[in-house]
Coordinates of C-alpha atoms and ligand atoms in Angstrom, one line a residue:
M121 CA -53.3 -16.3 69.8
A122 CA -53.4 -19.9 68.7
P123 CA -49.9 -21.4 68.1
D124 CA -48.9 -21.9 64.5
P125 CA -49.9 -25.5 63.8
S126 CA -47.1 -26.0 61.3
D127 CA -44.5 -25.5 64.0
E128 CA -43.8 -29.0 65.2
I129 CA -41.8 -28.0 68.3
A130 CA -44.5 -25.7 69.5
Y131 CA -47.1 -28.3 68.8
D132 CA -45.3 -30.9 70.8
R133 CA -44.5 -28.7 73.7
R134 CA -48.1 -27.7 73.9
R135 CA -49.1 -31.3 73.8
L136 CA -46.7 -32.2 76.6
R137 CA -48.2 -29.4 78.8
Q138 CA -51.7 -30.6 78.0
W139 CA -50.8 -34.1 78.9
A140 CA -49.1 -33.1 82.1
R141 CA -52.3 -31.2 83.1
G142 CA -54.5 -34.1 82.2
R143 CA -55.9 -32.4 79.2
A144 CA -54.6 -34.8 76.6
R145 CA -56.1 -38.3 76.4
S146 CA -53.8 -41.2 76.8
A147 CA -54.7 -43.5 73.9
G148 CA -55.2 -47.0 75.4
L149 CA -53.2 -46.8 78.6
E150 CA -54.1 -45.9 82.2
R151 CA -52.7 -42.5 83.3
R152 CA -51.4 -44.3 86.4
D153 CA -49.3 -46.7 84.2
L154 CA -48.1 -43.8 82.0
L155 CA -46.9 -41.9 85.0
K156 CA -45.1 -45.0 86.3
L157 CA -43.3 -45.4 83.0
F158 CA -42.7 -41.7 82.7
A159 CA -41.0 -41.6 86.2
A160 CA -38.9 -44.7 85.4
V161 CA -37.5 -43.2 82.2
S162 CA -37.0 -39.8 83.7
A163 CA -34.7 -41.5 86.2
A164 CA -32.8 -43.3 83.4
G165 CA -34.5 -46.3 84.7
P166 CA -35.7 -49.8 84.0
L167 CA -37.6 -49.2 80.7
G168 CA -34.4 -49.7 78.9
L169 CA -31.3 -51.7 79.5
T170 CA -27.8 -50.2 79.6
A171 CA -25.9 -50.8 76.4
T172 CA -23.8 -53.5 78.2
E173 CA -27.0 -55.3 79.5
A174 CA -28.5 -55.0 76.0
A175 CA -25.4 -56.5 74.4
A176 CA -25.6 -59.4 76.9
R177 CA -29.2 -60.0 76.0
E178 CA -28.5 -59.6 72.3
S179 CA -26.1 -62.5 72.2
T180 CA -28.6 -64.9 73.8
D181 CA -31.5 -63.8 71.7
A182 CA -29.6 -63.9 68.4
A183 CA -31.0 -67.3 67.4
S184 CA -34.7 -66.3 67.4
P185 CA -35.1 -62.6 66.7
G186 CA -38.6 -63.0 65.2
I187 CA -37.5 -61.8 61.8
V188 CA -38.6 -63.6 58.7
K189 CA -35.8 -62.8 56.1
P190 CA -32.4 -64.5 56.2
L191 CA -29.8 -62.5 58.3
P192 CA -26.4 -63.5 57.0
P193 CA -23.7 -62.4 59.4
E194 CA -21.7 -60.5 56.8
V195 CA -24.8 -58.3 56.2
F196 CA -26.5 -58.1 59.6
T197 CA -25.6 -57.9 63.3
V198 CA -28.6 -59.3 65.2
R199 CA -29.4 -57.2 68.3
G200 CA -32.3 -58.8 70.3
T201 CA -35.4 -58.6 68.2
N202 CA -33.6 -56.3 65.7
A203 CA -31.1 -56.7 62.9
E204 CA -28.6 -53.9 62.1
T205 CA -27.2 -53.5 58.6
N206 CA -23.4 -53.8 58.4
F207 CA -22.4 -50.6 56.6
A208 CA -19.4 -52.4 54.9
S209 CA -22.0 -54.6 53.1
L210 CA -23.5 -51.6 51.3
R211 CA -20.3 -50.8 49.4
G212 CA -21.2 -50.9 45.6
T213 CA -24.9 -51.6 46.2
G214 CA -26.3 -48.3 44.8
L215 CA -28.3 -45.5 46.2
L216 CA -31.1 -47.7 47.5
T217 CA -30.5 -50.2 50.3
P218 CA -31.3 -53.6 48.8
T219 CA -34.3 -55.0 50.6
D220 CA -32.3 -58.0 51.8
H221 CA -29.8 -55.6 53.4
F222 CA -32.4 -53.3 55.0
F223 CA -32.2 -53.1 58.9
V224 CA -35.2 -54.4 60.9
R225 CA -36.4 -52.9 64.1
N226 CA -39.2 -54.9 65.8
H227 CA -40.6 -54.2 69.2
T228 CA -41.8 -57.8 69.3
A229 CA -41.8 -60.1 66.2
T230 CA -42.8 -59.8 62.5
P231 CA -46.4 -60.9 62.1
R232 CA -47.5 -62.8 59.0
I233 CA -50.5 -60.9 57.4
D234 CA -52.3 -61.9 54.2
A235 CA -53.1 -58.8 52.1
A236 CA -56.4 -60.5 51.0
D237 CA -57.7 -60.5 54.6
W238 CA -56.2 -57.1 55.6
R239 CA -58.5 -54.1 56.2
L240 CA -57.5 -50.6 57.3
K241 CA -60.1 -49.0 59.6
V242 CA -60.0 -45.2 59.9
W243 CA -62.1 -44.0 62.9
G244 CA -62.4 -41.4 65.6
G245 CA -64.0 -38.2 66.8
G246 CA -61.9 -36.2 64.3
L247 CA -63.9 -37.6 61.3
T248 CA -67.1 -35.9 60.2
G249 CA -68.8 -39.3 59.9
G250 CA -68.5 -42.8 61.2
P251 CA -65.6 -45.3 60.7
V252 CA -64.4 -46.0 57.1
E253 CA -62.6 -49.2 55.9
F254 CA -60.3 -49.8 53.1
G255 CA -59.2 -53.1 51.6
Y256 CA -55.8 -53.7 50.0
D257 CA -57.1 -53.5 46.5
E258 CA -59.1 -50.3 47.2
L259 CA -55.9 -48.7 48.6
R260 CA -53.9 -49.8 45.5
A261 CA -56.6 -48.3 43.3
L262 CA -56.1 -44.8 44.7
P263 CA -53.6 -42.5 42.9
S264 CA -50.1 -43.6 43.9
V265 CA -46.9 -41.8 44.6
S266 CA -43.3 -43.0 44.8
R267 CA -40.5 -41.5 46.9
T268 CA -36.9 -42.3 47.8
L269 CA -36.7 -41.9 51.6
F270 CA -34.8 -43.2 54.6
V271 CA -36.2 -44.9 57.6
E272 CA -33.9 -44.5 60.6
C273 CA -34.2 -45.5 64.2
A274 CA -34.0 -42.6 66.7
G275 CA -31.4 -44.6 68.6
N276 CA -29.1 -45.2 65.6
G277 CA -25.5 -44.5 66.7
R278 CA -26.5 -44.9 70.3
S279 CA -23.5 -47.1 71.2
F280 CA -21.1 -44.2 70.5
Y281 CA -22.4 -42.3 73.6
T282 CA -20.7 -45.1 75.5
T283 CA -17.8 -46.1 73.4
Q284 CA -16.8 -42.6 72.3
Q285 CA -18.1 -40.4 75.0
G286 CA -18.0 -42.7 78.1
Q287 CA -21.7 -42.1 78.9
Q288 CA -24.3 -44.5 80.0
V289 CA -27.4 -44.9 77.9
T290 CA -30.3 -47.4 77.7
G291 CA -31.5 -49.3 74.7
T292 CA -30.3 -51.3 71.7
A293 CA -26.6 -50.8 71.2
W294 CA -26.8 -49.8 67.5
T295 CA -23.7 -48.6 65.7
L296 CA -24.6 -46.7 62.5
G297 CA -26.6 -49.3 60.6
A298 CA -30.2 -48.7 61.9
V299 CA -30.9 -46.8 58.7
G300 CA -31.8 -47.6 55.1
V301 CA -33.0 -45.8 52.0
A302 CA -35.7 -47.4 49.8
R303 CA -38.0 -46.4 47.0
W304 CA -41.5 -46.5 48.6
R305 CA -44.6 -46.6 46.6
G306 CA -48.1 -46.0 48.1
V307 CA -50.8 -43.5 48.6
R308 CA -50.7 -40.2 50.4
L309 CA -52.1 -40.6 53.9
A310 CA -53.8 -37.2 53.2
D311 CA -55.8 -38.8 50.4
V312 CA -57.0 -41.6 52.7
L313 CA -57.9 -39.2 55.5
H314 CA -59.8 -36.9 53.2
R315 CA -61.7 -39.9 51.7
A316 CA -62.5 -41.0 55.3
G317 CA -63.9 -37.5 56.0
I318 CA -61.3 -35.9 58.3
G319 CA -62.8 -32.8 59.9
R320 CA -61.3 -29.4 60.4
H321 CA -61.5 -30.2 64.2
A322 CA -59.1 -33.2 63.9
V323 CA -56.0 -32.8 66.1
D324 CA -54.0 -36.0 66.1
V325 CA -53.7 -39.0 63.8
L326 CA -52.7 -42.3 65.4
P327 CA -51.8 -45.3 63.2
R328 CA -51.5 -48.6 65.1
G329 CA -49.6 -51.7 64.1
L330 CA -51.0 -55.3 64.0
D331 CA -47.9 -56.8 65.6
D332 CA -48.1 -58.2 69.2
E333 CA -48.7 -56.0 72.2
V334 CA -45.5 -54.7 73.8
V335 CA -45.0 -55.6 77.5
S336 CA -42.4 -53.6 79.4
N337 CA -41.6 -53.9 83.1
G338 CA -44.9 -55.8 83.6
V339 CA -46.9 -53.0 82.0
N340 CA -48.8 -53.9 78.8
L341 CA -48.2 -50.9 76.6
G342 CA -50.6 -52.2 73.9
R343 CA -49.8 -52.2 70.2
V344 CA -47.2 -50.0 68.7
R345 CA -48.7 -46.6 68.0
R346 CA -47.5 -43.1 67.9
P347 CA -49.6 -40.0 67.2
L348 CA -48.7 -37.8 64.3
P349 CA -49.8 -34.1 64.4
V350 CA -52.5 -33.6 61.8
T351 CA -50.3 -31.1 60.0
K352 CA -47.6 -33.8 59.4
A353 CA -50.2 -36.4 58.6
L354 CA -51.8 -34.2 55.9
D355 CA -48.4 -33.0 54.6
D356 CA -46.0 -35.7 53.2
V357 CA -46.8 -39.0 55.0
L358 CA -47.3 -42.1 52.9
L359 CA -49.2 -45.4 53.4
A360 CA -46.7 -47.5 51.5
Y361 CA -47.4 -50.9 49.9
E362 CA -44.2 -51.3 47.8
M363 CA -40.5 -51.2 48.7
N364 CA -37.9 -51.1 45.9
G365 CA -40.5 -52.1 43.3
E366 CA -41.9 -55.2 45.2
P367 CA -44.8 -55.6 47.5
L368 CA -43.6 -54.8 51.1
P369 CA -41.9 -57.9 52.6
P370 CA -43.2 -59.2 55.9
D371 CA -40.4 -57.7 58.1
H372 CA -40.9 -54.2 56.7
G373 CA -44.7 -53.9 57.2
H374 CA -46.6 -56.1 54.8
P375 CA -49.1 -55.3 53.5
V376 CA -49.1 -51.6 54.3
R377 CA -46.9 -49.3 56.5
V378 CA -46.7 -45.6 57.3
I379 CA -43.6 -43.7 56.0
A380 CA -43.1 -40.4 57.7
P381 CA -40.4 -38.6 55.7
G382 CA -37.4 -37.4 57.8
W383 CA -38.9 -38.3 61.2
V384 CA -37.7 -40.8 63.7
G385 CA -38.4 -44.4 62.6
I386 CA -41.1 -45.0 65.2
S387 CA -43.3 -42.6 63.3
S388 CA -43.3 -45.1 60.3
V389 CA -45.6 -47.6 61.9
K390 CA -45.4 -51.0 60.1
W391 CA -48.3 -53.5 59.6
V392 CA -50.8 -50.6 60.1
G393 CA -54.3 -52.0 60.9
D394 CA -56.2 -48.9 62.0
I395 CA -55.8 -45.2 62.2
E396 CA -57.6 -43.1 64.9
V397 CA -58.3 -39.6 63.9
S398 CA -58.8 -37.7 67.1
D399 CA -60.4 -34.4 68.0
E400 CA -58.4 -34.2 71.1
P401 CA -54.6 -34.4 71.9
L402 CA -53.4 -38.0 72.2
Y403 CA -50.5 -39.5 74.2
T404 CA -49.1 -43.0 74.0
P405 CA -45.9 -44.5 75.6
W406 CA -44.2 -43.8 72.3
N407 CA -44.4 -40.1 72.7
T408 CA -44.4 -39.8 76.5
D409 CA -41.6 -41.8 78.1
M410 CA -40.0 -43.2 74.9
Y411 CA -38.7 -41.1 72.1
R412 CA -38.0 -38.0 74.1
L413 CA -34.8 -36.6 75.5
F414 CA -34.1 -36.9 79.2
G415 CA -30.8 -35.9 80.9
A416 CA -28.8 -33.0 82.3
A417 CA -29.3 -30.8 79.2
Y418 CA -33.1 -31.2 79.1
P419 CA -36.0 -30.1 81.3
P420 CA -36.9 -32.5 84.2
G421 CA -40.0 -33.6 82.3
G422 CA -37.9 -34.3 79.2
S423 CA -37.8 -32.7 75.8
A424 CA -40.7 -32.4 73.4
P425 CA -41.3 -35.7 71.5
L426 CA -38.8 -36.4 68.8
T427 CA -39.7 -35.5 65.3
R428 CA -36.9 -35.1 62.8
Q429 CA -33.8 -37.2 62.5
T430 CA -30.4 -35.7 62.9
L431 CA -27.2 -35.5 60.8
K432 CA -25.0 -38.5 60.4
S433 CA -22.2 -40.1 58.3
A434 CA -20.9 -43.6 58.0
F435 CA -18.0 -45.3 56.1
E436 CA -18.8 -48.4 54.1
L437 CA -16.0 -50.2 55.9
A438 CA -15.9 -52.6 58.9
S439 CA -14.8 -51.1 62.2
G440 CA -11.1 -52.2 62.6
A441 CA -10.7 -53.0 58.9
T442 CA -7.1 -53.5 57.6
L443 CA -5.9 -51.5 54.7
P444 CA -2.7 -51.9 52.7
A445 CA 0.1 -49.4 53.1
H446 CA 1.4 -47.4 50.1
R447 CA -1.6 -48.5 48.0
R448 CA -4.5 -46.4 46.8
T449 CA -7.7 -47.2 48.7
V450 CA -11.0 -45.5 47.8
L451 CA -12.8 -44.7 51.0
T452 CA -16.6 -44.6 50.5
G453 CA -19.6 -43.8 52.7
R454 CA -22.9 -42.2 53.0
S455 CA -24.3 -39.1 54.9
W456 CA -27.9 -38.2 55.6
S457 CA -30.1 -35.9 57.7
G458 CA -33.8 -35.6 58.6
G459 CA -33.5 -31.8 58.2
A460 CA -31.9 -30.0 55.2
P461 CA -30.2 -32.1 52.6
V462 CA -26.5 -32.9 53.1
R463 CA -24.5 -30.7 50.7
R464 CA -20.9 -31.4 51.8
V465 CA -18.8 -34.1 53.4
D466 CA -15.3 -33.8 54.7
V467 CA -13.0 -36.8 55.6
S468 CA -10.0 -37.0 57.8
T469 CA -7.6 -39.9 57.8
D470 CA -5.5 -38.6 60.7
A471 CA -8.0 -38.4 63.6
G472 CA -9.0 -34.8 62.7
S473 CA -5.7 -33.0 62.2
T474 CA -6.4 -32.4 58.5
W475 CA -9.6 -32.7 56.4
R476 CA -10.3 -33.0 52.7
R477 CA -13.6 -32.6 50.9
A478 CA -15.1 -35.9 49.6
R479 CA -16.7 -36.2 46.2
L480 CA -20.5 -36.5 46.4
H481 CA -22.0 -39.1 44.0
D482 CA -25.7 -38.0 44.5
A483 CA -27.5 -34.7 44.3
P484 CA -28.4 -33.6 47.8
R485 CA -32.0 -34.6 48.4
R486 CA -34.2 -34.1 51.4
G487 CA -35.1 -37.3 53.2
S488 CA -32.5 -39.4 51.4
W489 CA -28.7 -39.8 51.7
V490 CA -25.7 -38.9 49.6
R491 CA -23.0 -41.4 48.7
W492 CA -19.4 -40.0 48.7
S493 CA -15.9 -41.2 48.2
T494 CA -12.3 -40.0 48.6
P495 CA -9.0 -41.7 47.7
W496 CA -6.4 -42.4 50.3
V497 CA -2.8 -43.7 50.1
P498 CA -1.8 -44.5 53.7
H499 CA 2.0 -44.4 54.2
E500 CA 2.3 -45.1 57.9
R501 CA 1.7 -48.6 59.2
G502 CA -0.3 -49.1 62.4
P503 CA -3.6 -47.9 63.8
A504 CA -5.4 -44.9 62.2
V505 CA -8.7 -43.2 62.9
L506 CA -10.9 -42.1 60.0
L507 CA -13.6 -39.4 60.4
A508 CA -16.4 -38.3 58.1
R509 CA -18.2 -35.0 58.8
A510 CA -21.3 -33.9 57.0
T511 CA -22.6 -30.3 56.5
D512 CA -26.3 -29.7 55.5
A513 CA -27.7 -27.1 53.3
T514 CA -28.4 -24.7 56.3
G515 CA -24.7 -24.9 57.2
R516 CA -25.2 -27.3 60.2
V517 CA -22.1 -29.4 60.7
Q518 CA -21.8 -32.7 62.6
P519 CA -20.2 -31.7 66.0
P520 CA -17.3 -33.4 67.7
T521 CA -19.5 -34.6 70.6
A522 CA -23.3 -35.3 70.9
V523 CA -25.3 -33.9 73.8
H524 CA -26.1 -36.8 76.1
N525 CA -29.6 -38.1 76.8
T526 CA -30.4 -41.1 78.9
Q527 CA -31.9 -43.2 76.2
G528 CA -29.2 -42.4 73.7
Y529 CA -31.3 -40.9 70.9
L530 CA -30.2 -38.7 68.0
F531 CA -26.5 -39.2 68.1
D532 CA -25.1 -36.7 65.7
A533 CA -21.4 -36.4 66.5
V534 CA -18.6 -37.4 64.1
V535 CA -17.8 -41.1 64.6
R536 CA -14.3 -42.3 65.1
H537 CA -13.7 -45.2 62.7
P538 CA -10.6 -47.3 63.7
V539 CA -8.6 -49.0 61.0
T540 CA -5.2 -50.7 60.8
V541 CA -2.7 -50.0 58.0
V542 CA -0.6 -53.1 57.3
Ligands
LIG838 N1 -44.2 -50.5 63.6 C1 -44.7 -51.5 64.3 N2 -46.0 -51.9 64.1 N3 -43.9 -52.2 65.2 C2 -42.6 -51.9 65.4 O1 -41.9 -52.5 66.2 N4 -40.8 -50.3 64.9 C3 -40.6 -48.9 64.5 C4 -41.1 -48.6 63.2 N5 -42.5 -49.1 63.0 C5 -42.1 -50.8 64.7 C6 -42.9 -50.1 63.8 C7 -39.2 -48.5 64.6 S1 -38.6 -48.1 66.1 C8 -38.5 -48.3 63.4 S2 -36.9 -47.7 63.5 C9 -39.0 -48.7 62.1 O2 -40.3 -49.2 62.2 C10 -38.1 -49.7 61.5 O3 -38.5 -50.1 60.2 P1 -37.9 -51.3 59.5 O4 -37.9 -52.5 60.4 O5 -38.7 -51.5 58.2 O6 -36.5 -51.0 59.1

């Protein structure tokens, strides 16, 4: 019996088996190179840097991250080619992350693309006819949709595997600010694919960015690209051209990017220039050796490629902030999930001995976050540990520890937030 195509996990496991047996086509990379990378990452190897190595590199790269927008230090922490939003700077900013506060995750550097010259080419064996091109104005003339959705890096929270759980991981040492929520306006990818003549035999949809090719360990991985199962591509994915009511800015994908609701950020390809619609399974480095889970808790070949984001909470407060004793402080924060909406948040101000329910300021909504608050009058001076723990609509609760994987993806544990009462 054919597997249910709407089941992402079954889809991805099947694709992994197909690739391993040589039955999935590697899109734009030699099988030899893929195997080399695959082996390197399975061994927690050189594709990534340890968090300590990454931190060392981050401090030297901070001057030229390849990002266009200003990165004031009170708003961003620059990490290599990326900029993390400082959560404290979101306090009082509203539900949407202001565009000038939105984190940036670039594999290379932000390209400057003129919308007037931009074309989107849709091509491949999964179409019933030949390639079809769309210009920017043609895309904007299609029926539009607007949605409030987060984009979050799969490695958001990665540094806590090391600082909180004492485990080694590779990759950018994010704290919790590799996430942002924006109002995205664009067209449904499904509408574009239908106009381009997607056939019933289409299997995978592969958007590719126009930024520079990515070179890792001497292997040119080509341009950033990650296949979407056709079921996801035809379901809720957007081709967005506006962010928070303005044309997409350069760092966030101008003129057009993919937004894949709830899925790991790599699925939301920026600066999209072409989309291959394939009639056979596709694999790229972004769903073979990267963005999978490797480690003791996972099969030797790694988990299925990552799809949905996990459950997280963050205080809108600097780590190590000082708070006045005997005075009322309103603790605020945000919680979000790529699965069911967050319906409850509990806060502890005594490292987990007691908990109280925080007040939610937003209706729980899929693909977005909820803001929350709770008052606190600290009486004891000295160090204290704050915790925030979200529960989603299915009853899933953030656990005390996250299951380790070598690349530090999908950290979902409650984060210990140190403060000092003075
Ligand atoms: N698309 C392209 N073309 N190049 C990239 O480097 N980074 C991905 C994704 N899309 C990336 C990309 C990753 S890993 C993430 S988390 C999101 O973009 C980040 O989106 P943002 O920079 O708008 O916050």
